[in-house]
XYZ file of C-alpha atoms in Angstrom:
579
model
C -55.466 102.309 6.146
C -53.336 103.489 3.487
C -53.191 107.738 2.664
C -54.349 108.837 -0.526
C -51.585 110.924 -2.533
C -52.940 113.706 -4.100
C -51.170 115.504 -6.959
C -51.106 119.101 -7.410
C -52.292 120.749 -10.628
C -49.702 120.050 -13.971
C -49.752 123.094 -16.025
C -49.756 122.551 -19.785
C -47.561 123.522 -22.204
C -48.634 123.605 -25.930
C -45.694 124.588 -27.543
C -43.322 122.362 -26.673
C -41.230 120.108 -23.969
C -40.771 121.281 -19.894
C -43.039 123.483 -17.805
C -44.293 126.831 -19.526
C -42.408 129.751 -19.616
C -45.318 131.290 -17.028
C -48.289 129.661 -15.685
C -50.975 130.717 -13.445
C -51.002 127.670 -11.816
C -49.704 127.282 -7.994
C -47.980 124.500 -6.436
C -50.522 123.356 -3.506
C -49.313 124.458 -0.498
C -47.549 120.843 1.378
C -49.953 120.934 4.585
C -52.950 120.518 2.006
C -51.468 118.188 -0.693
C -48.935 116.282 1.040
C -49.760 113.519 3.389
C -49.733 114.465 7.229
C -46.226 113.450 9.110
C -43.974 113.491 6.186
C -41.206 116.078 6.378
C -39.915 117.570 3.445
C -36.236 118.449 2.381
C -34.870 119.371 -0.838
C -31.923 117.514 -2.073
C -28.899 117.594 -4.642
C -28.384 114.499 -7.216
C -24.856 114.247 -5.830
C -26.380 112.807 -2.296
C -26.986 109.192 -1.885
C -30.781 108.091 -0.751
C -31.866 105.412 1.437
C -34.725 102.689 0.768
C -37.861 104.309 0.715
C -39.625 101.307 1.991
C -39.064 97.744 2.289
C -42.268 95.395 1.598
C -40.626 92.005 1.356
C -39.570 91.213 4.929
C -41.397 90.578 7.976
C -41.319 92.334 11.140
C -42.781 90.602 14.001
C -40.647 91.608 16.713
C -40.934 94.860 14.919
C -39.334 97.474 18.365
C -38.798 101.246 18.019
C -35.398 100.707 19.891
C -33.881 98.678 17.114
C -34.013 101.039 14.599
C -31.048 100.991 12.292
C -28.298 103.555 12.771
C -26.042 102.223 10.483
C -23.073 104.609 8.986
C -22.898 102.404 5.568
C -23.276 104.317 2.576
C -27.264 103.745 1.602
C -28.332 103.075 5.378
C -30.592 105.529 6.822
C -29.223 107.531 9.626
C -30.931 108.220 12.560
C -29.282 112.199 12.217
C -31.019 111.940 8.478
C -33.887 114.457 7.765
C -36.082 111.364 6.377
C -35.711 109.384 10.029
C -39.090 110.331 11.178
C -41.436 108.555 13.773
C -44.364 107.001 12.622
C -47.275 105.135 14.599
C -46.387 101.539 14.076
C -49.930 99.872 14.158
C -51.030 102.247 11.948
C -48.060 101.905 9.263
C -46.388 98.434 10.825
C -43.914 98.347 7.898
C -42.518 101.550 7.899
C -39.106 100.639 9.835
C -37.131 97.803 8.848
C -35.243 96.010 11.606
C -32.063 96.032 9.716
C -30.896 97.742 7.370
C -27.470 96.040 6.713
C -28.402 93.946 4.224
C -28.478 97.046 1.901
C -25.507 97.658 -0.288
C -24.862 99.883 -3.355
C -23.417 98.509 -6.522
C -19.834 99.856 -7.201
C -19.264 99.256 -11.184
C -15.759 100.550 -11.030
C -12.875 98.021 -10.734
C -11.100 97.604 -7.798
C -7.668 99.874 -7.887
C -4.761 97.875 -7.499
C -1.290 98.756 -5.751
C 1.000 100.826 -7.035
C 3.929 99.269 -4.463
C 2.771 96.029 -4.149
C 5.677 93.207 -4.715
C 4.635 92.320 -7.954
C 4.006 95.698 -9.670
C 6.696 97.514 -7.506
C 9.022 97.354 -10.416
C 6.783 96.845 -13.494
C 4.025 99.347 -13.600
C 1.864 98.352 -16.606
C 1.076 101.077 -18.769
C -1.454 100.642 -21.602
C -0.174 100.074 -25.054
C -0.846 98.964 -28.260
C -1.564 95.269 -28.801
C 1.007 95.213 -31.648
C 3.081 96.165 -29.696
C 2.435 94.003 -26.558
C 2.735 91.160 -28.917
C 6.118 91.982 -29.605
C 7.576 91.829 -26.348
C 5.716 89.034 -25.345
C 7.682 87.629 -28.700
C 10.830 89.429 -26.959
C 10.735 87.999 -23.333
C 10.014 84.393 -25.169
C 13.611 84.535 -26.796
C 15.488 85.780 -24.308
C 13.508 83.394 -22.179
C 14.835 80.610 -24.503
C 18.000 82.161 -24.945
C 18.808 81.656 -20.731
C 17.074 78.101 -20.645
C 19.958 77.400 -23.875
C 22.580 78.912 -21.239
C 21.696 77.309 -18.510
C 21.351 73.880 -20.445
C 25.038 74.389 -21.866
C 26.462 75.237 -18.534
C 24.708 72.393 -17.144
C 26.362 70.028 -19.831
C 29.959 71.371 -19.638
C 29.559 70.990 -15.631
C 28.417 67.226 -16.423
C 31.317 66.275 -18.506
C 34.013 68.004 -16.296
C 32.404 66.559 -13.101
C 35.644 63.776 -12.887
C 38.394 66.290 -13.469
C 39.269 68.593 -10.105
C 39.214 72.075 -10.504
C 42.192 73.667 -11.531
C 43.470 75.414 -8.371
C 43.321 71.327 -6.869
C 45.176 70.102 -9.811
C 48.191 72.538 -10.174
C 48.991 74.499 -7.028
C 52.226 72.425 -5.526
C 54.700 73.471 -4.101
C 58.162 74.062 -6.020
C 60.220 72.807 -3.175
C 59.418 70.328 -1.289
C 59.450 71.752 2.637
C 61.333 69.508 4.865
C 59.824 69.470 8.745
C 63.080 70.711 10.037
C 62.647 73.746 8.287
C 61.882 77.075 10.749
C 58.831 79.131 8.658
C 60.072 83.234 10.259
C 57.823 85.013 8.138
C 54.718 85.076 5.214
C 53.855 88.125 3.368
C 50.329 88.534 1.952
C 50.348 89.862 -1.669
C 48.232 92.225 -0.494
C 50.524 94.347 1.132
C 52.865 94.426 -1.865
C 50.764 96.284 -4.105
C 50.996 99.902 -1.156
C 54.939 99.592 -1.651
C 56.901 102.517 -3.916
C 60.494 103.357 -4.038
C 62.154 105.332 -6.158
C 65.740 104.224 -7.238
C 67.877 106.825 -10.017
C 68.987 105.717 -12.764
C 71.296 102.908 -13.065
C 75.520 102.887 -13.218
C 77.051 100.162 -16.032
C 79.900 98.473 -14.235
C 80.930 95.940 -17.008
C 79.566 94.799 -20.558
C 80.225 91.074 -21.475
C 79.816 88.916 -24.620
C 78.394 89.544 -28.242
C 75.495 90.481 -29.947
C 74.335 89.783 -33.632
C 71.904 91.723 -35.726
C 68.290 91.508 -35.501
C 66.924 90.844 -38.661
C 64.293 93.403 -39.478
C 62.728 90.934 -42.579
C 60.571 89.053 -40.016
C 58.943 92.164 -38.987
C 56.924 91.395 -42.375
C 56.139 88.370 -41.390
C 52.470 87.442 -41.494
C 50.714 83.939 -40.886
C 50.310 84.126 -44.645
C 53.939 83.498 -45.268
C 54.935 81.983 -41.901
C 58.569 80.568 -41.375
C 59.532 77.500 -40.108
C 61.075 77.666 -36.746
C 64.837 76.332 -36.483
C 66.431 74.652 -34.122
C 70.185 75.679 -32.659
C 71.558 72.518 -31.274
C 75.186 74.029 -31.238
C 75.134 77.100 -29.353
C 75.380 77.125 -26.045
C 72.773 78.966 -23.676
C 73.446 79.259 -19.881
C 71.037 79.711 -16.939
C 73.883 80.735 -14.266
C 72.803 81.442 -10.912
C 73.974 84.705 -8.725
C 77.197 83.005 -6.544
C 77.963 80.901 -9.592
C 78.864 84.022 -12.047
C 82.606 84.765 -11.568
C 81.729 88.050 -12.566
C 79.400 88.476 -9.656
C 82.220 87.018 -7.347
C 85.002 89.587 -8.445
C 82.603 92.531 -7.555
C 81.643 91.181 -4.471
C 85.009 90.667 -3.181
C 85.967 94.095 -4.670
C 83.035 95.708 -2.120
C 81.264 96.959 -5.341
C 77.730 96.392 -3.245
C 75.154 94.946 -0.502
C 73.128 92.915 -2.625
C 73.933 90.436 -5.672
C 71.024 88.871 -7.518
C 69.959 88.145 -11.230
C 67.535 89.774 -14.161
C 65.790 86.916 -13.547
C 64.938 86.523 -9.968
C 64.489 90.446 -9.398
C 61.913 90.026 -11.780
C 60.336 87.002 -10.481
C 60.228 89.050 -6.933
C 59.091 92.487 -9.005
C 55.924 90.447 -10.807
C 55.345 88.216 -7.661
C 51.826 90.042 -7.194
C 50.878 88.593 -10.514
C 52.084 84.948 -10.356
C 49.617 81.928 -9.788
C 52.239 78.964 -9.677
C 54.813 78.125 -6.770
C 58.276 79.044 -7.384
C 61.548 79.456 -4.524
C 64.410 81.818 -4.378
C 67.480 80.855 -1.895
C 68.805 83.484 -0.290
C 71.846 83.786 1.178
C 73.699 86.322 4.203
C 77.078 86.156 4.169
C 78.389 88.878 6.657
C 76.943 92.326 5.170
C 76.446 90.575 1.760
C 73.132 89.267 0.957
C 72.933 86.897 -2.601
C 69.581 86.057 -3.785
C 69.956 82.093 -6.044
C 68.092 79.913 -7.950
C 68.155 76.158 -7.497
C 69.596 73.964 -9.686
C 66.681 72.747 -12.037
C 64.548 75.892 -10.752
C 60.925 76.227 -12.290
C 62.844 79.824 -12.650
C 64.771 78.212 -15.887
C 61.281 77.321 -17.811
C 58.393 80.010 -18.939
C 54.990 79.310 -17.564
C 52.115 78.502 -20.318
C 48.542 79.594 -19.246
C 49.368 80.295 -15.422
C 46.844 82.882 -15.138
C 44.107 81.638 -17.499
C 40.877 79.813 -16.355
C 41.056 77.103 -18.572
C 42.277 74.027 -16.705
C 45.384 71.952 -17.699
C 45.677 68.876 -18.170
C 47.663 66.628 -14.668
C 49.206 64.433 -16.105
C 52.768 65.309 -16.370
C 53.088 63.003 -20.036
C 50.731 64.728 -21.498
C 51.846 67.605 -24.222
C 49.773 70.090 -22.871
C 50.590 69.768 -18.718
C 51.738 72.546 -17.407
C 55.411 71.230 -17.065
C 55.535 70.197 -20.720
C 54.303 73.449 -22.001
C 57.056 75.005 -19.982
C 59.719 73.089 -21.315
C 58.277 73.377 -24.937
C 58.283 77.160 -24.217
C 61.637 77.819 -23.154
C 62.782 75.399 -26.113
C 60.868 78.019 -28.355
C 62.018 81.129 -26.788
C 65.850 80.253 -27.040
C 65.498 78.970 -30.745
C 63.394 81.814 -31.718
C 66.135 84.288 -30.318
C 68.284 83.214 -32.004
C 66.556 82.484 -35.767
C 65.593 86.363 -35.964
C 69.190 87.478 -36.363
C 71.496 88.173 -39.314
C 74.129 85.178 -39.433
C 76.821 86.988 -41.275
C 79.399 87.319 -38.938
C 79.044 90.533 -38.096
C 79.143 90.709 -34.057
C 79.480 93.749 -31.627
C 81.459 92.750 -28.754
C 82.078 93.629 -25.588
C 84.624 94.555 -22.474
C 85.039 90.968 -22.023
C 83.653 87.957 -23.638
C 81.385 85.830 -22.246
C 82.559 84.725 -18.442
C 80.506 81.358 -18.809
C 82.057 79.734 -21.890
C 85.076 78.044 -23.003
C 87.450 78.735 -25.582
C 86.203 77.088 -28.805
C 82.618 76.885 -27.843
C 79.616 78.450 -29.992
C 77.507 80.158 -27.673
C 74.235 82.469 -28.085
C 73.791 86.342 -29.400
C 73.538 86.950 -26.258
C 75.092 90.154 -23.792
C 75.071 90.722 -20.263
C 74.942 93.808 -18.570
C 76.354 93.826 -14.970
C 74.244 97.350 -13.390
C 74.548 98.811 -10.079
C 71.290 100.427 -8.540
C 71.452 102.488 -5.457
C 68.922 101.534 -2.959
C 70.084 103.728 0.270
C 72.659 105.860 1.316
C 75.104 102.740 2.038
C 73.118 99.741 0.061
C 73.495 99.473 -3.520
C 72.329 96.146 -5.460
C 74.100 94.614 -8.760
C 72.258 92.778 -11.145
C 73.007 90.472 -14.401
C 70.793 92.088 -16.849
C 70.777 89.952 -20.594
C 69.854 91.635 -24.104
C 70.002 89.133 -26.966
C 70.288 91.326 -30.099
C 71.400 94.786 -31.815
C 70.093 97.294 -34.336
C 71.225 100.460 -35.538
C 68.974 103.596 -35.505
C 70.314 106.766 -36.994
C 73.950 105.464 -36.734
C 73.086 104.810 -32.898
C 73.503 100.876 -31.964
C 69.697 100.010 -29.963
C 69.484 97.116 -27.511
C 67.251 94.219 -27.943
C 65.318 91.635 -25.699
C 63.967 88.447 -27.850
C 60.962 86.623 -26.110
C 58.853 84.508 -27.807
C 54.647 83.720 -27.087
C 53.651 80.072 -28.228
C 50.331 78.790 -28.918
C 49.672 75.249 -28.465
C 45.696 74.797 -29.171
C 43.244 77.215 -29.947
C 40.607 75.770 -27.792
C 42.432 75.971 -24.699
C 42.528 79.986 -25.254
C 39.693 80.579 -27.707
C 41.386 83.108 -30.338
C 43.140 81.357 -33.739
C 46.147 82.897 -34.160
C 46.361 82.374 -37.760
C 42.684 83.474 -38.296
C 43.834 86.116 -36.108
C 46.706 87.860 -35.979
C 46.806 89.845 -38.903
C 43.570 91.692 -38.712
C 42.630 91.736 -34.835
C 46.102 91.573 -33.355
C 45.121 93.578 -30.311
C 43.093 91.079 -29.669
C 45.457 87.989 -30.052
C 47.616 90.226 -27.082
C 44.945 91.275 -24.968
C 43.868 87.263 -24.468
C 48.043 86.761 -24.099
C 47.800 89.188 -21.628
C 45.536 87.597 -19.774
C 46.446 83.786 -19.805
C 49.882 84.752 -19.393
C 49.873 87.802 -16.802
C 52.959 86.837 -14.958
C 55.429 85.724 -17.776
C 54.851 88.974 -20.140
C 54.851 90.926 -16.537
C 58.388 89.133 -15.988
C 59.832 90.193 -19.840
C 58.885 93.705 -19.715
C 60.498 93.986 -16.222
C 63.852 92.107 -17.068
C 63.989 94.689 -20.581
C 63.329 97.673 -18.029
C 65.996 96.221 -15.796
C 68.638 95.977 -18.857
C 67.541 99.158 -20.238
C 66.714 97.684 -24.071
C 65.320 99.828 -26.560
C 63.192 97.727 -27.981
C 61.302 94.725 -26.741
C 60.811 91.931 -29.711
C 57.385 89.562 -29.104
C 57.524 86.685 -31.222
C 54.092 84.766 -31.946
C 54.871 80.904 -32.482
C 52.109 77.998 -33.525
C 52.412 74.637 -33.959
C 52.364 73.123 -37.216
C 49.759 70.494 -35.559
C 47.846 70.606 -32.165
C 49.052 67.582 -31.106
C 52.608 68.113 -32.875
C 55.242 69.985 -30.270
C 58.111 68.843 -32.132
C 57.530 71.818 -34.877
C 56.235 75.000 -34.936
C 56.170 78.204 -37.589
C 57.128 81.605 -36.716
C 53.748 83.623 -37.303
C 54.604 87.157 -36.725
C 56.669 89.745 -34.728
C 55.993 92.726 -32.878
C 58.097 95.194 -31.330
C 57.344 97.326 -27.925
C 59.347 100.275 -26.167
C 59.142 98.366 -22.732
C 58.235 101.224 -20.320
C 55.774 102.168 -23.075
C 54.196 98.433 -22.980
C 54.474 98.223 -18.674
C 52.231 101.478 -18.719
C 49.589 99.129 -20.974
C 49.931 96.281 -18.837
C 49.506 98.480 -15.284
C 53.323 97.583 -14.389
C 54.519 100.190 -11.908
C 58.102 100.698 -12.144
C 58.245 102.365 -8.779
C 55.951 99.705 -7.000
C 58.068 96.875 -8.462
C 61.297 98.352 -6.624
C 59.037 98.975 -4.129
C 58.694 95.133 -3.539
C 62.688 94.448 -3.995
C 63.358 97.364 -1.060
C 61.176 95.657 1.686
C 62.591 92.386 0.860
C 65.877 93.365 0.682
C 65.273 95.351 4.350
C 63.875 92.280 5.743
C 66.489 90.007 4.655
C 69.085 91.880 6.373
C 67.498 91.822 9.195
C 68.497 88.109 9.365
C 71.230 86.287 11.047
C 74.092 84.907 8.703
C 72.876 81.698 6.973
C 70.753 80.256 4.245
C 66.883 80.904 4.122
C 64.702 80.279 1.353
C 61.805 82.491 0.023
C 58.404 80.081 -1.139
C 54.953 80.998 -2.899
C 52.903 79.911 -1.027
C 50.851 76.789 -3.786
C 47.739 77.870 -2.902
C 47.497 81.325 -1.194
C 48.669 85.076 -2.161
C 51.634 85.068 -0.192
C 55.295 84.236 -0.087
C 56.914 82.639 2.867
C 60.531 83.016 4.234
C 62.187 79.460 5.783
C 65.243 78.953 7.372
C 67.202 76.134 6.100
C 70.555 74.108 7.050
C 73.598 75.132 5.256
C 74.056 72.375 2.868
C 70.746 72.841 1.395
C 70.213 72.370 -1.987
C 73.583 71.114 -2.122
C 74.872 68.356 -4.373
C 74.946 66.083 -1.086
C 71.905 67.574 0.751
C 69.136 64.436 -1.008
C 65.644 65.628 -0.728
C 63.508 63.358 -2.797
C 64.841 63.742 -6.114
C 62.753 63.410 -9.206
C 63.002 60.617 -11.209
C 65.788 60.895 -14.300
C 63.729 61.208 -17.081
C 62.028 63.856 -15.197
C 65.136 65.990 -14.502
C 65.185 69.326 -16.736
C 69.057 70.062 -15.559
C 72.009 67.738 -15.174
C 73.695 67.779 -11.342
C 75.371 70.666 -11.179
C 79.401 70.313 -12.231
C 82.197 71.109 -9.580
C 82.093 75.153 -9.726
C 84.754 75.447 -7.337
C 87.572 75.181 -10.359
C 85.852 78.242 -11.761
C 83.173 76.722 -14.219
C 79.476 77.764 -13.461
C 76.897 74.930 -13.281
C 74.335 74.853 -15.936
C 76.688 75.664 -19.385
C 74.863 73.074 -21.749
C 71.608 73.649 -23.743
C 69.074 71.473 -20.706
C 66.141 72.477 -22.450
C 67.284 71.256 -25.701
C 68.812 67.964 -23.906
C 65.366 67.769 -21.931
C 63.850 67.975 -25.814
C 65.857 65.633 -27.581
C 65.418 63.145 -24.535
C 61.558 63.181 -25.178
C 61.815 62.485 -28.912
C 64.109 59.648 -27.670
């Protein structure tokens, strides 16, 4: 038995859409029109309906008890005003069993996270396709760009996969370290760089030798009208060690100071922060007197090429661009070059004394040497040999010069053509110097601070040919004030002094005897050994290097008064290789 629904009367309106403004007819009242047992309950549009009535499923086991209650949005609640109780064999179909099959239809897409890991850094925001299409086009180069990196890097690692890396190939150690040796002490490099001392300014004790004229033409010298580099076969340059100089000996005995040493080795120990390759300085303690010395044939004689650069060497000691042939070729350079930049006319200023190392009748190098006294405490004081190799006159005032010379051997090895170069992006050429060759321009700018030069002279020399080290062309000079160039290098005077002091303090902290101070070939440090007394001696045979490998002769008998080391080695060491 199904109701009948009745519907009320519709007024009519005849001039136009919607109900009349007023009508006179009434809504039927609900317990008249409306069929018995149905509640009524107005409603907003904003509240979600459930089903009305279900008349595709069956309900046989149709049971009041089991009638939904179902939270869901779209299930009917049994709290809902439309939940009402009907007589089920009179209307069998008016409650479903379930209701959970019912779901409404969400059209809007599903919202994504804002944190999630893939959109955590990249929130997409909309944008034009034009421009989406260009930085699709974007991330596709650089995409290509890496994949051409990596593919390069990959190559270059290939065809250097049989040579060793270059700590491997050149870290060795300058000396060779004999088992009887006693190690006392390393010193990390680390702890070098807190040091500072302060020492005033330095007393001259005695001037020696003569200096020529620098020649200010070659200060116009550009690679476009480069000069040929000269050789001096004639004159005479000496590499005298600290107890060799009979200069050093006379002030010594005299009680002038504590501590006796060299331009050269306090600058090796000032810049030793800075140096890759192995080197040794032989100290001595003799009573209260403590002499620092270089070994005969010392890697302090030579100028290291590319010791701080990444570019590997090659081993092989043959081979014109090894590390030990660059040196040699280098300190060839820098004494020829010294001496080709001068005015040859005769015109000399000398000294208190001429030069202590050569004999009467010899031709020896523009070269003077300044012996200085430096107070280092109330009851220390330290002399040094300090050199300057040239002279010019400012304002009727005679200036001081130091002479050092760069080389370049192949452009590939440091990536910057010198004669391509130079002229226009010269800062350039020196900032790559600077950084292949840390420790030797270090060393020069110390050793001109140490001698108190005016004026620091930088020569830039090329070979004519890569693979020619026989001849090479002058391409330019510069000139430097050299506290004005250690300030653009980071070269603190006071921390360089700083290193000298605590050295100094712990070396006279030692017994009497011999000791010899190593960097360490492969690590940041410097190590102090204690060796036997004949060390280093002409009788004292420690695996000597074959002849043609010797830089230096065998020292001469220096007790008759001449120092060891008075003939031109590097140029003997050169003309033996063209041999």
């Amino acid at each position: 038995m199904v109701g009948v629904f009745e519907v009320g009367a519709v007024p009519f309106n005849p001039d136009g859409w919607g109900p009349p403004d007023s009508t006179t007819a009434t809504v039927p009242s609900t317990t008249t029109t409306l069929p018995p047992h149905v509640p009524f309950a107005p409603f907003s549009r904003s509240e979600k309906l459930g089903r009305i009535a279900d008349f595709t499923r069956s309900f046989a086991n149709a049971n009041p008890s089991n009638r939904p209650s179902s939270g869901k949005p779209g299930a009917a609640s049994s709290e809902s005003p439309f939940d009402f109780s009907l007589d089920l064999d009179t209307f069998p179909l008016a409650y479903p069993e379930d209701d959970s099959s019912f779901r409404l239809v969400d059209a809007k897409p599903p919202t994504r996270p804002k944190f999630g890991p893939k959109w955590r850094f990249n929130q997409h925001r909309p944008q034009l396709p034009q421009r989406r299409d260009e930085e699709v086009e974007a991330r596709k180069r650089e995409a290509e760009k890496e994949r051409a990196r990596r593919d390069r890097l990959y190559n270059l690692n290939r065809s250097n996969q049989n040579q060793q890396r270059r700590e491997a190939a050149i870290f060795k150690s300058s000396v060779d370290i004999q088992p009887e040796w006693n190690m006392l002490d390393q010193i990390p490099f680390s702890t070098f760089s807190k040091l500072s001392f302060s020492v005033p300014e330095p007393e001259d004790l005695l001037l020696c030798g003569a200096l020529e004229y620098y020649d200010r033409s070659f200060d116009r010298i550009t690679p476009k009208n480069e000069r040929r580099l000269e050789r001096f076969k004639n004159r005479n340059f000496f590499k005298v060690t600290t107890t060799d100089d009979p200069v050093i000996r006379r002030l010594a005995n005299e009680d002038k100071a504590t501590v006796f040493a060299t331009d050269t080795i306090l600058a090796t120990l000032m810049c030793a922060p800075r140096s890759v390759y192995s080197w040794d300085i032989v100290i001595q303690r003799v009573g209260n007197k403590l002499f620092f010395d270089k070994r005969d044939g010392s890697q302090l004689d030579l100028l290291s090429v590319h010791e701080t650069s990444q570019e590997p060497l090659p081993e092989a000691k043959d081979d014109i661009n090894s590390a030990y042939s660059l040196s040699v070729e280098a300190a060839y350079i820098n004494q020829n070059f010294s001496q080709q930049v001068l005015v040859r006319d005769g015109n000399k200023v000398s000294f208190d004394e001429p030069n202590p190392f050569a004999n009467e009748g010899d031709e020896v190098a523009s070269v003077a040497y300044r012996y200085r006294r430096w107070k280092l405490d109330n009851d220390m004081y330290l002399i040094a040999r300090c050199e300057v190799q040239s002279v010019v006159e400012v304002n009727n005032q005679k200036s001081f010069l130091t002479l050092n010379a760069l080389n370049e051997f192949d452009p590939k090895y440091s990536g910057v053509d010198w004669r391509q170069k130079l002229e226009t992006q010269r800062g350039a050429v020196l900032a790559t110097e600077l950084k292949n060759n840390a420790n030797k321009l270090a060393k020069w700018t110390a050793q001109s601070i140490l001698a108190s030069a005016d004026l620091m002279k930088l020569g830039y020399v090329s070979r004519v040919h890569p693979r020619d080290h026989f001849n090479h062309v002058i391409l330019g000079v510069v000139g430097y004030k050299p506290r004005d160039f250690a300030a653009q290098i980071n070269l603190n005077t006071a921390n360089m002094w700083g290193i000298v002091k605590s050295i100094v303090d712990l070396c006279m902290k030692l017994n009497e005897g011999k000791y010899v101070l190593v960097k360490d070939p492969s690590k940041p440090q410097v190590r102090i050994y204690e060796v036997p007394a004949d060390a280093f001696e002409n009788d004292y045979v420690e695996e000597p290097l074959p002849e043609e490998e010797q830089v230096q002769p065998p020292a001469e008998d220096t007790e008759a008064g001449e120092p060891n080391g008075t003939t031109n080695d590097v140029e003997a060491k050169e003309t033996e290789t063209q041999t």
